Short mmCIF file of C-alpha atoms in Angstrom, two decimals:
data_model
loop_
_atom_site.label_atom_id
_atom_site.label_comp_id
_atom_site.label_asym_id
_atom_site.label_seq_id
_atom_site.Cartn_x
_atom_site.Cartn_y
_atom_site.Cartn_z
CA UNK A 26 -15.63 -54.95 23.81
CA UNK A 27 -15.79 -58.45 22.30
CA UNK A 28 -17.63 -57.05 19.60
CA UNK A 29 -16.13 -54.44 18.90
CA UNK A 30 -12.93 -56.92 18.23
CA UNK A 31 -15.24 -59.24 16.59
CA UNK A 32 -16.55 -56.90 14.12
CA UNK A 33 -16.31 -56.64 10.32
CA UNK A 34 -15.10 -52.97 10.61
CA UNK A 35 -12.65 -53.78 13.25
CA UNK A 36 -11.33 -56.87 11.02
CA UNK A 37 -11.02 -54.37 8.04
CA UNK A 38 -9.71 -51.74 9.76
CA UNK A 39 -7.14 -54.38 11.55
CA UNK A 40 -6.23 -55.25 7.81
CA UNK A 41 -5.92 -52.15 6.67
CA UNK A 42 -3.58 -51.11 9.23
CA UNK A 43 -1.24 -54.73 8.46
CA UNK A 44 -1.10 -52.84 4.89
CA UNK A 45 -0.21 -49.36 5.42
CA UNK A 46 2.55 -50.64 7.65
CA UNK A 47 3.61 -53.19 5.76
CA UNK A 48 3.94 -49.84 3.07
CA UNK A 49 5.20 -47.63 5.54
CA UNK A 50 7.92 -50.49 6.27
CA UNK A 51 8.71 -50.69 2.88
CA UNK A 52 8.85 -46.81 2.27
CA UNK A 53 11.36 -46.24 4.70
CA UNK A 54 14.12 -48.94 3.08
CA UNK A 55 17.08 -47.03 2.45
CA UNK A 56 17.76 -48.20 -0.92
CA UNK A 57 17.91 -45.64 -3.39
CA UNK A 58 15.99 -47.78 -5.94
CA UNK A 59 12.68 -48.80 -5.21
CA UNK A 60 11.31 -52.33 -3.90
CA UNK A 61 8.92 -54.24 -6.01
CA UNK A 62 6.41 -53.25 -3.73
CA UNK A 63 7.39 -49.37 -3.86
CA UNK A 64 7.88 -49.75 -7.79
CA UNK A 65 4.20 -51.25 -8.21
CA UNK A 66 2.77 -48.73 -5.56
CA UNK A 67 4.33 -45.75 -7.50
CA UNK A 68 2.98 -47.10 -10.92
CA UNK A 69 -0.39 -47.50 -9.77
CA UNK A 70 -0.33 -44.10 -7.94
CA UNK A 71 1.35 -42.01 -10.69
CA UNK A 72 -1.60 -41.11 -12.24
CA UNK A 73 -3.63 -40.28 -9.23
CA UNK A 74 -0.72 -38.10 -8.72
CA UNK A 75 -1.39 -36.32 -12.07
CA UNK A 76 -4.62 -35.78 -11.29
CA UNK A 77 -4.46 -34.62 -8.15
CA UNK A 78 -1.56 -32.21 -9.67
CA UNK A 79 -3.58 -31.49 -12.64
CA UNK A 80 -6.73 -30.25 -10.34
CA UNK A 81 -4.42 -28.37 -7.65
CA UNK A 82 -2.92 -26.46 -10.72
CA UNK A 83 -6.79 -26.14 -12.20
CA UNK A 84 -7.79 -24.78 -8.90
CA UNK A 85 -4.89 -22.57 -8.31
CA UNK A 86 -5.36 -20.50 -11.48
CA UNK A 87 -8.35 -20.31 -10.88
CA UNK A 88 -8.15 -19.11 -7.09
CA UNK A 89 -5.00 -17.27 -7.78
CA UNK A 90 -7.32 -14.39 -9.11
CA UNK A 91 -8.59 -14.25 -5.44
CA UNK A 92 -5.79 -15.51 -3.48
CA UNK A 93 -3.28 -12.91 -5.26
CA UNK A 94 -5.53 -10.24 -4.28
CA UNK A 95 -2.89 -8.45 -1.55
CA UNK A 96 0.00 -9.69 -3.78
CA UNK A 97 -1.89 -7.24 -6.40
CA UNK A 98 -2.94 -4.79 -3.82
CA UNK A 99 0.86 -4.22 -2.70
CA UNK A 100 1.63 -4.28 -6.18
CA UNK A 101 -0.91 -1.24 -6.89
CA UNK A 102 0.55 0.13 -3.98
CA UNK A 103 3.68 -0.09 -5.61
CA UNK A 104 2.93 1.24 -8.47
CA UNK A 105 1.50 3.90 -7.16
CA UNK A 106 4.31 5.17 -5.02
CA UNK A 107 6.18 4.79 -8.20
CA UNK A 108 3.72 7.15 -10.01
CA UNK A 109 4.10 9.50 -7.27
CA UNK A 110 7.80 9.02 -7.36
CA UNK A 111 7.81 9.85 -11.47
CA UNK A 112 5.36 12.60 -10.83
CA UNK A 113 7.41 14.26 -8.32
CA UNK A 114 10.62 13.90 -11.01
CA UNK A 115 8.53 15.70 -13.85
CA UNK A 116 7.73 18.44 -11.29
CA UNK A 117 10.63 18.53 -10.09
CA UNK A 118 11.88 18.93 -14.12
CA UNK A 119 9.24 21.53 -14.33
CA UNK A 120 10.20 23.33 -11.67
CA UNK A 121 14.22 23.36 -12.95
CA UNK A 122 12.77 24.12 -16.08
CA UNK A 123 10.75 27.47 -14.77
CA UNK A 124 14.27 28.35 -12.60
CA UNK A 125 16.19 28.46 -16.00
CA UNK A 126 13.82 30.42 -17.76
CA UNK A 127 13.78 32.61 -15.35
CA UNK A 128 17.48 32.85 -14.70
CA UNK A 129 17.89 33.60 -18.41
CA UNK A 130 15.74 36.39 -18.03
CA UNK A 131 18.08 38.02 -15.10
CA UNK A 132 21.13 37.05 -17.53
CA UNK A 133 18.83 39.30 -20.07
CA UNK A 134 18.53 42.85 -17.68
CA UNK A 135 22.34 42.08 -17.18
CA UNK A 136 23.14 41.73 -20.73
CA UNK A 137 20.64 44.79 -21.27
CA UNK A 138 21.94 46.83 -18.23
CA UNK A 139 25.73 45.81 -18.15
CA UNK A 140 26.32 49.43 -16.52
CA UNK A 141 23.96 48.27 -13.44
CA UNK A 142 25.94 46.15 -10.60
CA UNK A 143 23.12 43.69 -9.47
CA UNK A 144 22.76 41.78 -6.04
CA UNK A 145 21.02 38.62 -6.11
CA UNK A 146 18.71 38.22 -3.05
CA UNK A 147 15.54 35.57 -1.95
CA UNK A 148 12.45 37.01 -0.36
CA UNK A 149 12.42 35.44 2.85
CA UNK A 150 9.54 37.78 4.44
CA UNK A 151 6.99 39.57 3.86
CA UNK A 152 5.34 42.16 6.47
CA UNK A 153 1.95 40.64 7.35
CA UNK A 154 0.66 43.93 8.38
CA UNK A 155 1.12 45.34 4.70
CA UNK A 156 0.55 42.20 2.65
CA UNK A 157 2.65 42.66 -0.36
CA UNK A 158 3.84 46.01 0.19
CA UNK A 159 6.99 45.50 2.20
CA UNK A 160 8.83 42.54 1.74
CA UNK A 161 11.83 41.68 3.27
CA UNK A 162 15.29 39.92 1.59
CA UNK A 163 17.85 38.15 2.47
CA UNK A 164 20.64 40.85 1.83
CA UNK A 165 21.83 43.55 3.18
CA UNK A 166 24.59 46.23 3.70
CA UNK A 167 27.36 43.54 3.90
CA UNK A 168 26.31 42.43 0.46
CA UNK A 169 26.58 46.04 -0.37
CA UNK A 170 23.06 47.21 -0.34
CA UNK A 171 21.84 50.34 0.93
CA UNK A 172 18.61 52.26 1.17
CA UNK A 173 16.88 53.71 -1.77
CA UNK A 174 18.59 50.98 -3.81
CA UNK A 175 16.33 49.88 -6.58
CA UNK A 176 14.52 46.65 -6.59
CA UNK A 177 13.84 44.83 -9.62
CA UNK A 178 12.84 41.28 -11.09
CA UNK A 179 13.14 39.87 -14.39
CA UNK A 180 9.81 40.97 -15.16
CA UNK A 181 9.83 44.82 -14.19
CA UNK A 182 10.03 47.34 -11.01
CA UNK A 183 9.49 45.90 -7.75
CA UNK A 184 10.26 49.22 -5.33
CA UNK A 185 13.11 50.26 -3.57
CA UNK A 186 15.04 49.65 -0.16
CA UNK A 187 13.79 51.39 3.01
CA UNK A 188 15.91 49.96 5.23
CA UNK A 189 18.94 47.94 5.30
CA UNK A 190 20.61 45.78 8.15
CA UNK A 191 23.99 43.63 7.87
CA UNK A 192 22.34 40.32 6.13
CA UNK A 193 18.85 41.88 5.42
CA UNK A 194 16.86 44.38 3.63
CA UNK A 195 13.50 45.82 3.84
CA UNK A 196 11.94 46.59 0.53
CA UNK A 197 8.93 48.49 -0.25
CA UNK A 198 6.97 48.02 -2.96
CA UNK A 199 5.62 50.31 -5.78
CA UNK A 200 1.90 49.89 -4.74
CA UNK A 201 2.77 50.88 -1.59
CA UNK A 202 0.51 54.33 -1.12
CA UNK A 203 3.70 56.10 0.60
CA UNK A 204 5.83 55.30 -2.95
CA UNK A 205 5.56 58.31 -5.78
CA UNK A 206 7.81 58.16 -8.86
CA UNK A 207 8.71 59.54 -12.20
CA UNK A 208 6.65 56.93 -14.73
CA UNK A 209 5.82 57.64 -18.81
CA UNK A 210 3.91 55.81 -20.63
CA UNK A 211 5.53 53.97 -24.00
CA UNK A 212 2.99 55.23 -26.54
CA UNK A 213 2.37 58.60 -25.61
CA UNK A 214 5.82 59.27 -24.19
CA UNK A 215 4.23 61.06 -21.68
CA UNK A 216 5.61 61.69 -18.32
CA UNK A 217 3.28 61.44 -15.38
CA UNK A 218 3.62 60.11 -11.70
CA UNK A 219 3.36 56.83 -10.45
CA UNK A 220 1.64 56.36 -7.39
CA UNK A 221 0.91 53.71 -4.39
CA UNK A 222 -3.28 54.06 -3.88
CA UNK A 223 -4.51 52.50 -0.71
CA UNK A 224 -8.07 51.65 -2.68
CA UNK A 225 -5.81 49.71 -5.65
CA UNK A 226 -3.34 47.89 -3.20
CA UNK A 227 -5.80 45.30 -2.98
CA UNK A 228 -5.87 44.58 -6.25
CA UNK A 229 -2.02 44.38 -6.45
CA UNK A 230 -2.25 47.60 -8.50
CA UNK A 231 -1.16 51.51 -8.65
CA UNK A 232 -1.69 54.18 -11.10
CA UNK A 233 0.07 56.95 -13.39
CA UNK A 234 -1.27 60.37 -12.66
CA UNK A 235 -1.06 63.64 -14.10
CA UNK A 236 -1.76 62.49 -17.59
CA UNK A 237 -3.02 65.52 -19.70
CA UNK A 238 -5.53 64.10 -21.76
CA UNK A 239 -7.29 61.17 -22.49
CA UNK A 240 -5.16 59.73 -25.43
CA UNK A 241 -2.51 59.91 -22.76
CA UNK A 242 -2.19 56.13 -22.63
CA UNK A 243 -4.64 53.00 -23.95
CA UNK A 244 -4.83 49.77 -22.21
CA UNK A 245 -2.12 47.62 -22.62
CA UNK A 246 0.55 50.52 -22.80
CA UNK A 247 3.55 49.65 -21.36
CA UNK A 248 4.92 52.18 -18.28
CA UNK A 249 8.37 52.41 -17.64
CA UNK A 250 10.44 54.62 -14.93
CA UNK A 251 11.12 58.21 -16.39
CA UNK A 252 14.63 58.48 -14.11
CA UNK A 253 12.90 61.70 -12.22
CA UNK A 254 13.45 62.31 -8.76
CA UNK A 255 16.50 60.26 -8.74
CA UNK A 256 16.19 57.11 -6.97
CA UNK A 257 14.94 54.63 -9.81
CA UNK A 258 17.21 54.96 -12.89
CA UNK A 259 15.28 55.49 -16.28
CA UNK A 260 13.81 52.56 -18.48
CA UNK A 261 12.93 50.19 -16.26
CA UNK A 262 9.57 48.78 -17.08
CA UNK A 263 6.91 48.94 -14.25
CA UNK A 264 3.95 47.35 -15.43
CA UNK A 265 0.84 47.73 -18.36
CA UNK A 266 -2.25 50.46 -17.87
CA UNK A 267 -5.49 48.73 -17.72
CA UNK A 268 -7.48 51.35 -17.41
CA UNK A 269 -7.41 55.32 -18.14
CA UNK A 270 -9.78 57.50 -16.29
CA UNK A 271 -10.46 60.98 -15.08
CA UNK A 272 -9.28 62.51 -11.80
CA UNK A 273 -11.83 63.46 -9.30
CA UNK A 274 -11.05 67.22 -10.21
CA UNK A 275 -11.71 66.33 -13.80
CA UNK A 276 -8.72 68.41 -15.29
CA UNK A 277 -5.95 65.55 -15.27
CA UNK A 278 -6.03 61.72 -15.65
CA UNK A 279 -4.42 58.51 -14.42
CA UNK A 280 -4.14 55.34 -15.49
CA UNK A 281 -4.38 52.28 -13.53
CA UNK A 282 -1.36 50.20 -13.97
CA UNK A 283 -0.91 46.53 -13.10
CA UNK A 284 2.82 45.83 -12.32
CA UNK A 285 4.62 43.12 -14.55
CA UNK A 286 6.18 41.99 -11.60
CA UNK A 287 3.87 39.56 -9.53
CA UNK A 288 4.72 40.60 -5.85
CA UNK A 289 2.59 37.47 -4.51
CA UNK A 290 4.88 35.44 -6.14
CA UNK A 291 8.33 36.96 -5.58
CA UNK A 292 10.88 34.71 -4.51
CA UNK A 293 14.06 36.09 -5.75
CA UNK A 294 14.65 39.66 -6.48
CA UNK A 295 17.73 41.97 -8.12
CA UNK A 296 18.86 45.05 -6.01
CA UNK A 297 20.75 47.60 -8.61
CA UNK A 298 23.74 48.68 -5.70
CA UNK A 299 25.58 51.33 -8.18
CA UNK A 300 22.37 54.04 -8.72
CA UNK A 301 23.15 56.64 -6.60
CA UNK A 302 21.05 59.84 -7.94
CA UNK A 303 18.71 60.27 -4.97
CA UNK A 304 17.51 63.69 -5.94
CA UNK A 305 13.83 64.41 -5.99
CA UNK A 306 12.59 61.52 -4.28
CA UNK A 307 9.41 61.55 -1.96
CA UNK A 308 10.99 62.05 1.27
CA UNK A 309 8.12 61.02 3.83
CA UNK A 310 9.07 57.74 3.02
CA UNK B 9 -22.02 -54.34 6.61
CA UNK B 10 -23.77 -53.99 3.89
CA UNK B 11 -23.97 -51.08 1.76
CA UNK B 12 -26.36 -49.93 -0.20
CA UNK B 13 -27.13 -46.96 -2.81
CA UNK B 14 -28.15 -44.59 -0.08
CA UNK B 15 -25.10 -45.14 1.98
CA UNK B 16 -23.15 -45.17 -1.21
CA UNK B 17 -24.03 -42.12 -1.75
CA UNK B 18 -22.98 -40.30 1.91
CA UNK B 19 -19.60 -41.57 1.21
CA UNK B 20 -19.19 -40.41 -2.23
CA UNK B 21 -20.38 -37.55 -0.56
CA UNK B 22 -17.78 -37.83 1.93
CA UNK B 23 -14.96 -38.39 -0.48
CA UNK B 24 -16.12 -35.81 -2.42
CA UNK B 25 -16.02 -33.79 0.47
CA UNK B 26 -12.58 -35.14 0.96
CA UNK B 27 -11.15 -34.52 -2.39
CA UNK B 28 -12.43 -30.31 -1.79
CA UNK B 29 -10.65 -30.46 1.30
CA UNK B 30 -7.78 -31.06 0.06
CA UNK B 31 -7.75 -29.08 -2.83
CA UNK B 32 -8.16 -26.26 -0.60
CA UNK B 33 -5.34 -27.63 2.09
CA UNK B 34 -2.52 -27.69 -1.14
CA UNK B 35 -4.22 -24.20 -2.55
CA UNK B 36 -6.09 -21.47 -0.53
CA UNK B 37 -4.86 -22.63 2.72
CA UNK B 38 -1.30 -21.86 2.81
CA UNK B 39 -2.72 -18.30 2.16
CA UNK B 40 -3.90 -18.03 5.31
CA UNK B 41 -0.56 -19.11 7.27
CA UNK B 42 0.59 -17.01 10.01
CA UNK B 43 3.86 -17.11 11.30
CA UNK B 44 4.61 -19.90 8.76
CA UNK B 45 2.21 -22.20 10.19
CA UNK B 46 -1.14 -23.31 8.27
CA UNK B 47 -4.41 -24.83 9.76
CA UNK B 48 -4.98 -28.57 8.68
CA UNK B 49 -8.31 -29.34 7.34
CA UNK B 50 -8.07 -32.89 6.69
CA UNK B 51 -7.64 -33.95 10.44
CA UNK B 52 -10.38 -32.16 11.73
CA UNK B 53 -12.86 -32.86 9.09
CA UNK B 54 -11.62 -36.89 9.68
CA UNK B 55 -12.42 -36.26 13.58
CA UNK B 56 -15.35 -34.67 12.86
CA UNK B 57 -17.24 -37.08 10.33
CA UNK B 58 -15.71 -40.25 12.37
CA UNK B 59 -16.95 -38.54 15.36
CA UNK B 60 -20.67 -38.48 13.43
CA UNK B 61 -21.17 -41.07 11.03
CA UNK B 62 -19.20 -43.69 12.83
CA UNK B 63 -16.24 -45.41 13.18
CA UNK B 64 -16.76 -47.14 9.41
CA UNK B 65 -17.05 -43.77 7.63
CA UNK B 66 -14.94 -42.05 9.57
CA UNK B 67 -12.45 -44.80 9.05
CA UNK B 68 -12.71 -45.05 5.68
CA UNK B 69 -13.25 -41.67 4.78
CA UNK B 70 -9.64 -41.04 7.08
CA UNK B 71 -7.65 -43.95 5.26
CA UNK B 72 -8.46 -42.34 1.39
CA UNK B 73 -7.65 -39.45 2.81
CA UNK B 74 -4.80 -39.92 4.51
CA UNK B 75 -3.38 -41.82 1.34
CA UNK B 76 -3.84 -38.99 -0.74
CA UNK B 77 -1.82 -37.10 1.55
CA UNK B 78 0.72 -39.64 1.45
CA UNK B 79 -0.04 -39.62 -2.47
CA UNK B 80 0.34 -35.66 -2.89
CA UNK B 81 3.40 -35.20 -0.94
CA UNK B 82 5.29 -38.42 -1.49
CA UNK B 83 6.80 -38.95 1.49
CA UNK B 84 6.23 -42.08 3.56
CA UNK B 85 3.33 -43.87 1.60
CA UNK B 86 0.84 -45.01 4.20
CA UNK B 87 2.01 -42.87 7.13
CA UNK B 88 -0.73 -40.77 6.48
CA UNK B 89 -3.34 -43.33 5.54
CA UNK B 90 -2.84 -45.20 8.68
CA UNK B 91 -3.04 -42.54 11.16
CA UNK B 92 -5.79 -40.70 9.83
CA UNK B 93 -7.86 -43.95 9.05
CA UNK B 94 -7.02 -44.75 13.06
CA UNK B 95 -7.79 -41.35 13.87
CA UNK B 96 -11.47 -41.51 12.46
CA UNK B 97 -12.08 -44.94 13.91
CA UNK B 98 -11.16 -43.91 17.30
CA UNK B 99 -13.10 -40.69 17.09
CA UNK B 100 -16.66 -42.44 17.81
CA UNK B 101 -15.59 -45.04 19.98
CA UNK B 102 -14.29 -42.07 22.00
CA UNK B 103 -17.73 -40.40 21.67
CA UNK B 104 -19.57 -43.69 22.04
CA UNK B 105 -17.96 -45.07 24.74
CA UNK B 106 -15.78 -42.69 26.77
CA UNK B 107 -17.99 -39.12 26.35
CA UNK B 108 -20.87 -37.14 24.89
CA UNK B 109 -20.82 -37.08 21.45
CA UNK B 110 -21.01 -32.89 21.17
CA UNK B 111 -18.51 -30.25 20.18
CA UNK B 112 -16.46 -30.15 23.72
CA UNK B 113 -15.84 -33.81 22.82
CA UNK B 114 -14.61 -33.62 19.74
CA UNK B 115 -12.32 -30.74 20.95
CA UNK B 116 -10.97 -33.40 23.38
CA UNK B 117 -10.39 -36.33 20.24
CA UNK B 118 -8.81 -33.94 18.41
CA UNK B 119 -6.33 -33.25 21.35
CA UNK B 120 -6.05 -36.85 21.57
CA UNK B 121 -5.26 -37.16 17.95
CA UNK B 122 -2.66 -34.35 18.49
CA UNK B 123 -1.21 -36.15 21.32
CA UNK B 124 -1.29 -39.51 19.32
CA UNK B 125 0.57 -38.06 16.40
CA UNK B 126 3.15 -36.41 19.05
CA UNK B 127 3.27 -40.00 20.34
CA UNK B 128 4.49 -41.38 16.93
CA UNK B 129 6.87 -38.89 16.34
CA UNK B 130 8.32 -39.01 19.83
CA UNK B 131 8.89 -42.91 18.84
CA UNK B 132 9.91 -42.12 15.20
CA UNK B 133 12.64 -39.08 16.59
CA UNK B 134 13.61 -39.88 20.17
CA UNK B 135 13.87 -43.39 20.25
CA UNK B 136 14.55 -44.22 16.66
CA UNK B 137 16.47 -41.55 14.87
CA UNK B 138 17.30 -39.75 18.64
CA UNK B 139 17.07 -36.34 16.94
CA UNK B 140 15.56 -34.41 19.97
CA UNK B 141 15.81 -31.22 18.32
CA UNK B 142 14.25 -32.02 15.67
CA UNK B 143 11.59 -33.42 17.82
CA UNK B 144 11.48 -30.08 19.78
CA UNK B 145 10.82 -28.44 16.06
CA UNK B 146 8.14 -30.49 15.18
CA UNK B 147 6.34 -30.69 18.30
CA UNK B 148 6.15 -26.61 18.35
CA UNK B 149 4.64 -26.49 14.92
CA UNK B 150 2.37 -29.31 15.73
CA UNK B 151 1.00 -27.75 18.90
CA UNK B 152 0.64 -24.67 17.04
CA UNK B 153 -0.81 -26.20 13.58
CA UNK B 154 -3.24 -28.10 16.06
CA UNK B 155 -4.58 -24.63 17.86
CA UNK B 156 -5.19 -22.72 14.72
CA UNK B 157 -7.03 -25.94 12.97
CA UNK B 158 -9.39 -25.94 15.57
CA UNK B 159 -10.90 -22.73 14.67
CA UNK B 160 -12.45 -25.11 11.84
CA UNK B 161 -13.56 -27.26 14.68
CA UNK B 162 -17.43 -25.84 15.23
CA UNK B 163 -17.91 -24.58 11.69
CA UNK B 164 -17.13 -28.58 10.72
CA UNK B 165 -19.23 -29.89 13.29
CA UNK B 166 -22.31 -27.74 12.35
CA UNK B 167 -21.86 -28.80 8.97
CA UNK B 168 -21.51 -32.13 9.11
CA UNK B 169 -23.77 -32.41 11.58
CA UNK B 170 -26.62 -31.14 9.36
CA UNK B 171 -25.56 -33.20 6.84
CA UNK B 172 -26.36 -36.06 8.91
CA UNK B 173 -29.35 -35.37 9.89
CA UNK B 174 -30.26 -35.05 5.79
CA UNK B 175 -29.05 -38.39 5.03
CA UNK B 176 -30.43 -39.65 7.81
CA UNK B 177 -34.04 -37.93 7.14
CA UNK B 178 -33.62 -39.77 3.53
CA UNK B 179 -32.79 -42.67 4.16
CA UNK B 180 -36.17 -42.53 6.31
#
């Protein structure tokens, strides 16, 4: 232990220690202005101070690529819900902006029709054991609807009410095979009937038969409701013929017709409430 | 005590060593805080290299250190300096003459630095100032400061440990 006292590290270190206290001792003076021994100190360390300030702001840019990585991460994060946020505001635009096209296209069949009393009503079902051809709405007979009203969008036919409870309606569809009406086609003027066809349901389609001849209708011809057998009134477009083609007799033809209204994506519909010729429709319905 | 090129050059080494150290304690470091509280470096790399190259380096190497502490953050000037140089000269004779010198050792000098530094505070705070809550304040964040640093403990000792050996085997 004599040594260890007796040493020339323990002498320096002994030394060292007088001097750092001797600082510390005249670091702590409460003066507000510096000692001689602080002032000199803080000169000679100023530009260590620099330095060292100089290299920890070097370093930090430089690391700050790396360290700042979550602060960037969260940002992206950020960002991104922000993105989603916009995105969500333009669709939501969109969306408003489809709703008033479309509403000024009802405000068109009421300008058109002003002698038809129209009720408003949302699709809020649709039979899942007849896909699209019996959908159900959100009116009924307190909203004045009754059955064999007609059904209609902005686009065209869409059927006609089969049944009719206080707040709801069921509506069935013109593909439907059980639905027959009066149809003509807008070139030929020619009358013929419109028909539900279980083999065309699928396709969302029904057809115009009883057309005499082949010139009867071309593709693209527009067929509207001929008023005949009372329950749809006259004029009201049902859809274009894609295709004209023989019966299986071989005497008439039809036409396959593919209805301007888009039944998988109905979501409002009009029901006309003041028609009230019901003669000559299809009864097994 | 002589020193020549070859020793020169371990503690250049050493300060160099130093002078990354705390870069990284004023830069990266106070990334990794948790809770507020970031692992020190500087006292367990002074531990460490006293603990290995002697009480000399260790001193040395702890007192530059320790006064660029007291340099970077301006507060007490020497404070630092004197308890990190003491802390690096104590780390070997604790080795040398009280245990092992492995890393279970240096687990228990660094607790003993801890509890030196809590010592001079306890002085400073309770029977200068008589601030006992303050006291309370600093010794939680010591305690704390001290158990995260010492995940730096091994990964240190291997290190500096091999770098021994390499000056050593040149010096051969």
């Amino acid at each position: 232990m004599r040594e260890l006292f007796k040493s020339k590290v323990f002498i320096l270190i002994f030394v060292a220690v007088i001097i750092f206290v001797s600082y510390i001792a005249t670091s702590v003076s409460t003066s507000s202005y510096a000692n001689a021994g602080e002032d000199i100190t803080g000169t000679l360390i100023l530009p260590f101070q620099k330095a060292f300030t100089g290299i920890k702001n070097g370093f930090n840019s430089f690391t700050g690529y790396f360290v700042g990585v979550d602060k960037v991460r969260k940002e992206n994060e950020d960002l991104k819900a922000k993105v989603h946020e916009l995105e969500q505001n333009v669709l939501t635009k969109e969306f408003y902006a489809t709703e008033n096209e479309r509403l000024k296209k009802y405000l068109g069949i009421a300008e058109e029709r002003p002698d038809f009393k129209k009720q408003l009503a949302n699709v809020i079902a649709r039979d899942p054991n007849n896909l699209y051809e019996v959908i159900t709405i959100d009116k009924g007979s307190h909203h004045g609807i009754a059955p064999k009203d007609t059904v209609i969008t902005a686009e065209g036919l869409v059927g006609y009410v089969i049944k009719t409870g206080s707040l709801w309606s069921k509506v069935v569809t013109i593909i439907d095979p059980s639905v027959t009406l009066g149809a003509y086609i807008s070139s030929s003027r020619e009358a013929g009937i419109l028909e539900g066809d279980a083999n065309l349901m699928g396709q969302g389609m029904c057809k115009v038969t009883m057309l005499s001849s082949e010139k009867s209708a071309i593709k693209g011809d527009t067929v509207f409701t001929s008023g005949l057998g009372g329950i749809f009134p006259k004029g009201i477009p049902i859809g274009k013929v894609t295709e004209l083609l023989p019966d299986t007799v071989g005497i008439t033809y039809y036409a396959k017709v593919e209805p301007s209204a888009d039944f998988k994506k109905l979501k409002e519909v009009f029901v006309i409430t003041n028609f009230e010729d019901y003669g000559g429709v299809n009864e097994d319905k | 005590m002589k020193i020549n090129k070859r020793k020169a050059f371990r503690i250049s080494f050493y300060l160099l060593f130093g002078l990354l150290l705390l870069v990284l304690q004023t830069t990266i470091v106070p990334s990794f805080a948790i809770l507020g509280i970031t692992p020190s470096l500087l006292l367990i790399a002074v531990v460490v290299i006293g603990a290995i190259e002697g009480k000399g380096t260790g001193a040395l190497f702890g007192a530059v250190l320790g006064f660029s502490v007291d340099v970077i953050s301006s507060r007490v000037i020497g404070m630092e300096a004197l308890y990190f140089m003491l802390c690096g000269y104590f780390a070997e004779i604790m080795c040398e003459y009280v245990l092992r010198k492995n890393v279970v050792t240096l687990f228990f000098v660094y607790g003993c630095c801890i509890v030196a530094k809590l010592l001079l505070y306890f002085v400073v705070y309770i029977v200068v100032i008589h601030n006992a809550e303050f006291f309370y304040t600093i010794l939680i964040k010591t305690i704390l400061e001290a158990v995260y640093s010492l995940v730096f403990l091994i990964p240190f000792f291997v290190i500096i440990r091999k770098m021994y050996r390499k000056f050593a085997q040149m010096e051969k």
